[in-house]
XYZ file of C-alpha atoms in Angstrom:
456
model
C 53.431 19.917 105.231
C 54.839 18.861 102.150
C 56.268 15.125 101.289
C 58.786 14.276 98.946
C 59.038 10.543 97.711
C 62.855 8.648 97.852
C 62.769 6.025 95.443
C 66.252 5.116 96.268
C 65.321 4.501 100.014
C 61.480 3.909 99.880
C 61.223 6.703 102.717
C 59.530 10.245 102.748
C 61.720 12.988 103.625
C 58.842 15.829 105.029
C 60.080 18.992 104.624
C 58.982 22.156 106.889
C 56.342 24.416 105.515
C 54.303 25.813 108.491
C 56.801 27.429 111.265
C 56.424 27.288 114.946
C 55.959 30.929 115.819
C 59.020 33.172 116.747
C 57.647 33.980 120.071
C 57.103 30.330 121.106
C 58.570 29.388 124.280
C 60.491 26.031 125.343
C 57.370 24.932 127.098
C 55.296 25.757 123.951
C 57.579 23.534 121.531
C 56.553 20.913 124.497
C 59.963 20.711 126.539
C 58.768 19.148 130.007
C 58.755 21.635 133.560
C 62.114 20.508 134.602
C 63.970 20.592 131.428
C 62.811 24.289 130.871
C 64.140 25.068 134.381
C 67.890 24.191 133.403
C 67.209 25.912 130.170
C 67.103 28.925 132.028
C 69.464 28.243 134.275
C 71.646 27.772 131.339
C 70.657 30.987 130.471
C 68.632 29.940 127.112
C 65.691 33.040 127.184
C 64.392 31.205 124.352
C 64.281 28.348 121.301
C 66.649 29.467 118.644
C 64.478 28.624 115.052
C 66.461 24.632 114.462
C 65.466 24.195 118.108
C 61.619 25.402 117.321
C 61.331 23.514 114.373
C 63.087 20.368 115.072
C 62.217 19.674 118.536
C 58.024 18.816 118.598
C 59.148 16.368 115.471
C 61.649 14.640 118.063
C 59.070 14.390 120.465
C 56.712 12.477 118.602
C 59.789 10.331 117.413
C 60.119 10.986 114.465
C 63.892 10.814 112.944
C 65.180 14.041 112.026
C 67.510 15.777 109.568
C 68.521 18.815 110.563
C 70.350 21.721 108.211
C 71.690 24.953 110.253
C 74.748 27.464 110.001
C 77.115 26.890 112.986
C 76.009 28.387 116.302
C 72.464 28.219 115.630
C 71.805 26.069 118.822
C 72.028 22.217 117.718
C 72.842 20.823 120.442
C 69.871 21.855 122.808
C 67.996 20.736 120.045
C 68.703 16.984 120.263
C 69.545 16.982 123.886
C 66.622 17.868 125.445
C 64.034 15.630 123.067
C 66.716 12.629 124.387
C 66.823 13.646 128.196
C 62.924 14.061 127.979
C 62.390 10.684 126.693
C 64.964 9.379 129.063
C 63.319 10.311 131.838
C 59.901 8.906 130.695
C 61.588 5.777 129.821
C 64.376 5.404 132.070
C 67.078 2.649 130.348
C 70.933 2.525 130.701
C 73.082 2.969 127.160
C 70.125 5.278 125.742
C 71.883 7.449 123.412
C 74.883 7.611 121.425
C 75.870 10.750 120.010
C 78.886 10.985 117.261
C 80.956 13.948 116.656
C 83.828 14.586 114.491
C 86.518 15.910 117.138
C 87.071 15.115 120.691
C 86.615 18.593 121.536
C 83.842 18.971 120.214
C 82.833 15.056 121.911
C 83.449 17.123 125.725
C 81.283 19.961 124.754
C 78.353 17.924 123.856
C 78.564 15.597 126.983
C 79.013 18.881 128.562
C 75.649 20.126 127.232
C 73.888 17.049 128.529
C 74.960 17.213 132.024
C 73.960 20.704 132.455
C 70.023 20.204 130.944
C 70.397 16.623 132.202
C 71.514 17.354 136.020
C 68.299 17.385 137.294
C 67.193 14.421 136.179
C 69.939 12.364 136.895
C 71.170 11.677 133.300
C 74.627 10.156 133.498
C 77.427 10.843 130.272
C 80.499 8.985 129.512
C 82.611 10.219 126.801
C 85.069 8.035 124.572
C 87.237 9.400 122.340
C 90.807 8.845 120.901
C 93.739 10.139 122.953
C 92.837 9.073 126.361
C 93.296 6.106 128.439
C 91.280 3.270 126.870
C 91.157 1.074 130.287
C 89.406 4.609 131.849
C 87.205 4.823 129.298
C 86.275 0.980 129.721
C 85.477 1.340 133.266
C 83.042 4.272 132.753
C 80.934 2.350 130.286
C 80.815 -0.155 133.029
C 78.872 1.910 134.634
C 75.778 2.012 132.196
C 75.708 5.678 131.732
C 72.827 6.957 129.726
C 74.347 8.818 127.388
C 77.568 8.208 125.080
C 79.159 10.982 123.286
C 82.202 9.601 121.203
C 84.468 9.959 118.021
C 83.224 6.565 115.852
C 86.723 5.278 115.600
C 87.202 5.073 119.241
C 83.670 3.861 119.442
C 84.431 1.224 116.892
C 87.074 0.052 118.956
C 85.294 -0.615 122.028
C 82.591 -2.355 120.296
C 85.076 -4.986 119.026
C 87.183 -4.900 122.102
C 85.162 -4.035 125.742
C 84.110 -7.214 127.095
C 80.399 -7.138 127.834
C 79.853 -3.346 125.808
C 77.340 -3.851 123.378
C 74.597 -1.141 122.033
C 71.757 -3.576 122.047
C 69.714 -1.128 124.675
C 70.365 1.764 122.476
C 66.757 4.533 122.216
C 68.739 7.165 120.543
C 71.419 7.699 117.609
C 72.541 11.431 116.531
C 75.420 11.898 114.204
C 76.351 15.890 114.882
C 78.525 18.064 112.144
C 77.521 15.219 109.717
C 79.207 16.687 106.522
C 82.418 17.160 108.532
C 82.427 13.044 110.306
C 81.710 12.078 106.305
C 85.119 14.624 105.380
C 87.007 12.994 108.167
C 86.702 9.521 106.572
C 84.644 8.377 109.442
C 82.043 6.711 106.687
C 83.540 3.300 106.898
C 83.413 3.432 110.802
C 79.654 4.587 110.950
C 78.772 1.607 108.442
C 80.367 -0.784 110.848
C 78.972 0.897 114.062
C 75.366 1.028 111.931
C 75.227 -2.947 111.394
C 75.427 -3.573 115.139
C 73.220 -1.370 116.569
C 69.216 -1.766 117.031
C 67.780 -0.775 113.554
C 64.600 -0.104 115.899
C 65.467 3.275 116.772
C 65.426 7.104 116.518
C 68.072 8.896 114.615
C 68.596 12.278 114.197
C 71.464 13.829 111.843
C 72.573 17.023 112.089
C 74.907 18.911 109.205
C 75.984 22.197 108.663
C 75.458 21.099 104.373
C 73.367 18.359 102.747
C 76.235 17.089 100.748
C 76.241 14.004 98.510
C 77.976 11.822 100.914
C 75.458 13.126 103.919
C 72.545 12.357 101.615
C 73.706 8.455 101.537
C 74.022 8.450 104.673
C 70.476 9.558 105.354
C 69.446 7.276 103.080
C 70.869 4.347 104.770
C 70.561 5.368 108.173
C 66.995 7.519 108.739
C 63.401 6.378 108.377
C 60.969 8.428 107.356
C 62.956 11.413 108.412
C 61.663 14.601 109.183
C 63.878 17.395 106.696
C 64.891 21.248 108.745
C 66.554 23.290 106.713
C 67.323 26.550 108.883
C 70.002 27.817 106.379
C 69.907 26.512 103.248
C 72.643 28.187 101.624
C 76.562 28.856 103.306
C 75.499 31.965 105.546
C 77.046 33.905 108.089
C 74.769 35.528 110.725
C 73.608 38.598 110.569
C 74.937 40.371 114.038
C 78.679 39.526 112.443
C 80.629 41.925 111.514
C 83.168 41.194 108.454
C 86.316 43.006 107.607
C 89.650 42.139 105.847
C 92.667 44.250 106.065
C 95.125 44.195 102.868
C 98.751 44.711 102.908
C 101.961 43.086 101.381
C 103.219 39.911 103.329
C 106.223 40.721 104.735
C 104.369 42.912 107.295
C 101.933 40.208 108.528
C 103.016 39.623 111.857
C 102.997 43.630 112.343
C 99.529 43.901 111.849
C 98.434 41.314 113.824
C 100.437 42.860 117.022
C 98.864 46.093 116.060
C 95.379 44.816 115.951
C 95.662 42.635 119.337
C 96.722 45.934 120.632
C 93.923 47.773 119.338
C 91.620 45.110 120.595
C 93.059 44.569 124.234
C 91.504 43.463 126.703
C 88.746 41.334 124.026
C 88.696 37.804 123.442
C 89.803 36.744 120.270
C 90.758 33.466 118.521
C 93.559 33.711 115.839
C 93.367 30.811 113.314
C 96.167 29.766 111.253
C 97.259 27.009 108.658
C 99.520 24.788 110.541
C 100.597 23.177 113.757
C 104.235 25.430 112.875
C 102.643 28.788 112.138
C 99.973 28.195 115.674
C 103.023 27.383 117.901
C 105.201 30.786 116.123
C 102.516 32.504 116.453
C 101.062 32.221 120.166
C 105.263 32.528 121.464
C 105.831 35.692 119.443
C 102.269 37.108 121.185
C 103.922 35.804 124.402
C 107.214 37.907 123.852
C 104.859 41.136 123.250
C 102.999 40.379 126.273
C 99.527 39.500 124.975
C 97.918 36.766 126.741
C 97.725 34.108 124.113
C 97.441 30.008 124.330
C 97.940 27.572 121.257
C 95.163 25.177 119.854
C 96.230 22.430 117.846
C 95.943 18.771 116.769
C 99.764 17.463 117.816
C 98.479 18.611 121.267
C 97.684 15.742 123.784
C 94.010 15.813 124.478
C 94.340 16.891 128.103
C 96.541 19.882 126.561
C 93.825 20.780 123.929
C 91.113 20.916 126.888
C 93.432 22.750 129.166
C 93.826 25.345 126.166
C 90.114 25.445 125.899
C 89.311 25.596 129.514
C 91.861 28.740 129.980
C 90.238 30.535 126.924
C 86.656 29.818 128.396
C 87.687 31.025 131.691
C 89.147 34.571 130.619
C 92.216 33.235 131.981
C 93.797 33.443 128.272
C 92.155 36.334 125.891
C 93.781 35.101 122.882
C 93.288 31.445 121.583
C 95.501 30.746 118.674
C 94.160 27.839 116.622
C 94.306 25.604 113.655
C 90.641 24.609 112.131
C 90.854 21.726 114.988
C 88.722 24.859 116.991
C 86.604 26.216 114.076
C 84.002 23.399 114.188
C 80.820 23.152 116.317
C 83.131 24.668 119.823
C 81.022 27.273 121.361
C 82.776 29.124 123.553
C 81.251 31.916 125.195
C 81.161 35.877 124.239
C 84.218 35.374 121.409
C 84.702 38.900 120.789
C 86.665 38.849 117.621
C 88.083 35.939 115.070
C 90.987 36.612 113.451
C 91.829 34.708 110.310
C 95.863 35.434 109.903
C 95.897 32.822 106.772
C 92.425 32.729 104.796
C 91.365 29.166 104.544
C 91.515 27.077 101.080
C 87.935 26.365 101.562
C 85.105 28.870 101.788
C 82.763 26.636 104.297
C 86.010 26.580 106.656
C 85.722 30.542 106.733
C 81.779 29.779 107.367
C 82.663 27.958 110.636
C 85.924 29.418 111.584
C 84.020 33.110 112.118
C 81.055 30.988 113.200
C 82.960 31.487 116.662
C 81.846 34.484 116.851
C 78.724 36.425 117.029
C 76.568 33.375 118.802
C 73.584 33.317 120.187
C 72.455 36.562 119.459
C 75.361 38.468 120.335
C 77.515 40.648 118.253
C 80.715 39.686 117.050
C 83.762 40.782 114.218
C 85.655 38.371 111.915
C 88.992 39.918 110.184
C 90.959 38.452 107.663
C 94.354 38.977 106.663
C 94.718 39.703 102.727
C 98.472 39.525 101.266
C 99.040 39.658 97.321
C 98.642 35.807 97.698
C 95.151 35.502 98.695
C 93.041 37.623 96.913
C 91.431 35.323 94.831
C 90.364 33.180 98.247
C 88.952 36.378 99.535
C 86.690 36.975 96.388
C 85.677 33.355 96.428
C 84.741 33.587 100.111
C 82.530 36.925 98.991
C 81.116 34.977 96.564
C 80.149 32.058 98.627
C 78.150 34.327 101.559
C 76.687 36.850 99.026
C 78.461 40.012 100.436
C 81.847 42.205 99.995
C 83.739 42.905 102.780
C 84.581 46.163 104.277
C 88.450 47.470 105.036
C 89.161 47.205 108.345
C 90.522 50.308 109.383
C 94.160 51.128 110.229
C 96.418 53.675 109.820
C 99.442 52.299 107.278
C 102.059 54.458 109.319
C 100.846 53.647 112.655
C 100.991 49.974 111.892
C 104.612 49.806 110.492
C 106.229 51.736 113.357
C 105.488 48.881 115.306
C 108.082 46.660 112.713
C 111.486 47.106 114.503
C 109.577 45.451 117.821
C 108.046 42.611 115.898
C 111.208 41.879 114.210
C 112.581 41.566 117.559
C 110.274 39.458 119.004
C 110.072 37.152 115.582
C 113.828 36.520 115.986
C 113.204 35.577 119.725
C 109.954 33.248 118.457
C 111.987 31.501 116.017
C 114.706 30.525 118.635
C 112.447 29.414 121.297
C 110.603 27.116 118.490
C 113.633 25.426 117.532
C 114.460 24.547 120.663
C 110.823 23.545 121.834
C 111.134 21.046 117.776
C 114.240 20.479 119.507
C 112.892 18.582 122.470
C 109.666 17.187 120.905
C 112.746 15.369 118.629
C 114.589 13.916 121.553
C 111.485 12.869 123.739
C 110.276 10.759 120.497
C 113.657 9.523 120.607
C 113.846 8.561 123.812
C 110.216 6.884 123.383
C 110.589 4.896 120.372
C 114.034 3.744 121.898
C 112.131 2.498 125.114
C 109.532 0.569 123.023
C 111.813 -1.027 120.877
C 114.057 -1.850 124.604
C 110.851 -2.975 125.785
C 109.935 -5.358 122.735
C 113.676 -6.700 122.974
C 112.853 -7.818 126.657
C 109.929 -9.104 125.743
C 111.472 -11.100 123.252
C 114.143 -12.561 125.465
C 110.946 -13.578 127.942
C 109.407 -15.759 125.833
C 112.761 -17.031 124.104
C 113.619 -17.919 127.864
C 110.345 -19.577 128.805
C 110.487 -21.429 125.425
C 113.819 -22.848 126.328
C 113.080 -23.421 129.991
C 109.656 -25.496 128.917
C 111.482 -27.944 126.394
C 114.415 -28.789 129.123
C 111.342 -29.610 131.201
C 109.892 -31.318 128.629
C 113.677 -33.685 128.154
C 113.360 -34.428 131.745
C-alpha cells in the first residue's frame, strides 16, 4: 500500500500496489453465499480485475475511486458491496446511484434487481422524460435503491412532498467524467449539500480528469484510488479496422459490409439525429433489419429500440453517441463507426460496445478524404495503427445503382416523417397556448364573478 497526501482536501488517496490474485473467486474477494449465487446465475464465471480490486475496499467501507476502460465490469463492482451491506443493515432509501443518461439509469437498476432478487432489494428509477407523478409514487414506496439522472433527482428533492435523502448508506456517481461533460456539476453540488455527509461514496470514471478530481476532492473521504486502465485503451480481444474510400460512395460500403456481415449484430454510430434516422430507413429499403437510437426519441422509444436490439429481434442498432456510453448489451458482434467521432475517448467508448466481457469483437471505421487526420489522432491516442479492412473496390461499387435507389427512396420517406414531426409540434404548441387562453379567461371570470359578490 502506498499513500499519497491531498493538501487541498486534507484526505489520503491510497493507491493499489498489491493485487488480489487473478484466480480469486467472488467468494474470495468476500461477496456473501447468496450474492455469488445470482452472480452465476447472471452468468459472471468470475471477478473481472476493477471488481477484484475495488470490491474488499467497499466492504470494509471505505470510499472508492475507481478508473477502468468501458466494459470492464463496473457495475457488479458497486452493486454487490451495496446489496451486501443492505442486507446486513436493512434501511429504506439506501443508495443513490447517478448516471449520465437515462439509458444507461435502466441498465444499472437493471443490474441491481438481478444480483439483488434474492434478497429482496427494491429499485426505483427517476429520470427525465417520464411521467414525474409515476416516478413520485414509486419513491413512496421506500425502495432501497435509486438510480437517477441528477437533474431529475434535483427536481424531486425540491418538489416530492415528504422525499428527502436523510436515510441515505450509499452514494455512487457512475461514468463520472461524462455527468461532469454533461454539465451535471452544478446539480451534484446542490444534491451534495442535502444529503448525509456521513456516508460511503464511491466514484467511478472512465478518466481522472480535472473536473473529476474536484469532485473527488469535495465529495470522497479518505478514498481508496483503482486505476485498472490508466491510459485511453481498447481491449485486447477487439479487433480494429478502417476501410478508406472517397465520400460519395459511403452509403455503398456500408450496404456492402452489412451484407457481408449478415446475420451479426452490429451497432452503426453516426453524427446526428438526421444522418441516424437516413440511415436506419435506407437499411430498411435494402432489407436489413435495422432500428434507430437517438436523443429526439421519447424515452419509452429509446428503450423499445434497446430492448429489440437486446432481444435479436433487430440485428442492426443505428445510433448517435446517446448508445456509446456505459450500455452493455450482450454479444455486439461488430461496431460500425460510419462518421469517426471529433473526439478520440468517444471512439474509446463507442467500440467499447463491443468485445465485452471476454468475448471477441470488431470495430470498423469509415475513412473519407475528410477524416484522416481524426483517424491518425485516434491511432495516436490507443497506441496502435489500424489494419484495412478488406473489400474488393469492384465488388463494392456494383452495388451503387441499388443504393442510389434506395437513397432517393430514404430521402423521401424522411421528409415526410420531418414533415409530420413539424405539424404534430404545431398542433401541440397550438393546444398549449388554447389551453393557457382558457385558463386565462377562468381566472378573468372568477375575478369578475368575486368582486360583483363582493358589491353585493
Amino acid at each position: 500500500m502506498s499513500s499519497n497526501s491531498d493538501s487541498e482536501s486534507n484526505t489520503n488517496t491510497d493507491t493499489l500496489v498489491q493485487k488480489t490474485p487473478s484466480t480469486a473467486t467472488f467468494k474470495d474477494i468476500g461477496v456473501m453465499e447468496q450474492l455469488c449465487e445470482a452472480c452465476e446465475k447472471l452468468g459472471f464465471k468470475a471477478p473481472t480485475e476493477i471488481q477484484r480490486e475495488s470490491i474488499p475496499w467497499s466492504l470494509s467501507g471505505r470510499d472508492i475511486i475507481g478508473l477502468a476502460q468501458t466494459g470492464s465490469g463496473k457495475t457488479a463492482a458497486f452493486a454487490l458491496p451495496i446489496l451486501q451491506a443492505l442486507w446486513n443493515n436493512p434501511s429504506p432509501l439506501f443508495a443513490c446511484i447517478m448516471a449520465p443518461t437515462r439509458e444507461l439509469a435502466y441498465q444499472i437498476s437493471e443490474t441491481f434487481e438481478a444480483l439483488g432478487s434474492g434478497i429482496g432489494a427494491k429499485c426505483a428509477v427517476v429520470v427525465g422524460g417520464m411521467d414525474l407523478i409515476s416516478q413520485q409514487i414509486a419513491l413512496s414506496k421506500k425502495p432501497h435503491i435509486i438510480v437517477c439522472t441528477p437533474g431529475r433527482l434535483q427536481d424531486h428533492l425540491e418538489n416530492t412532498k415528504g422525499f428527502s435523502l436523510r436515510t441515505l448508506k450509499y452514494l455512487v456517481m457512475d461514468e463520472a467524467d461524462r455527468l461532469l461533460d454533461m454539465d451535471f456539476g452544478p446539480k451534484i453540488d446542490q444534491i451534495l449539500k442535502v444529503i448525509p455527509r456521513e456516508r460511503t461514496t464511491f466514484l467511478f470514471s472512465a478518466t481522472m480528469t480535472t473536473k473529476v478530481a474536484k469532485l473527488q476532492r469535495a465529495s470522497l473521504t479518505d478514498p481508496v484510488k483503482i486505476e485498472v486502465s490508466a491510459k485511453y485503451s481498447t481491449v485486447d480481444k477487439l479487433l480494429q479496422y478502417y476501410m478508406f474510400f472517397p465520400f460519395k460512395h459511403k452509403d455503398c460500403y456500408l450496404i456492402w459490409l452489412m451484407n457481408e456481415m449478415a446475420g451479426h449484430s452490429a451497432i452503426v454510430f453516426a453524427r446526428t439525429c438526421n444522418e441516424v434516422l437516413r440511415i436506419g430507413l435506407l437499411l430498411r429499403s435494402l432489407g436489413i433489419d435495422a432500428i434507430p437510437l437517438h436523443g429526439q426519441l421519447s424515452m419509452d422509444k429509446r428503450l423499445g429500440a434497446l430492448n429489440k436490439f437486446k432481444s435479436g429481434a433487430r440485428k442492426v442498432l443505428v445510433a448517435t453517441d446517446v448508445a456509446s456510453r456505459g450500455l452493455d448489451i450482450p454479444a455486439v458482434d461488430l461496431v460500425v463507426n460510419y462518421d469517426i467521432p471529433s473526439f478520440s475517448k468517444d471512439y474509446i467508448h463507442r467500440v467499447g460496445r463491443t468485445a465485452r466481457a471476454g468475448r471477441s469483437g470488431k470495430a470498423i471505421s469509415f475513412v473519407t478524404q475528410y477524416d484522416v487526420e481524426l483517424l491518425q489522432r485516434i491511432e495516436q491516442v490507443i497506441g496502435k495503427k489500424l489494419d484495412e479492412f478488406p473489400g474488393e473496390k469492384d465488388a463494392i461499387l456494383l452495388l451503387q445503382e441499388r443504393v442510389n435507389e434506395a437513397q432517393r427512396l430514404a430521402m423521401i420517406e424522411l421528409k415526410e416523417l420531418q414533415s409530420k414531426q413539424k405539424k404534430g409540434k404545431k398542433r401541440a404548441r397550438e393546444n398549449a397556448d388554447r389551453q393557457m387562453s382558457l385558463n386565462e379567461a377562468k381566472k378573468i371570470s372568477k375575478g369578475g364573478k368575486k368582486k360583483t359578490g363582493a358589491r353585493r
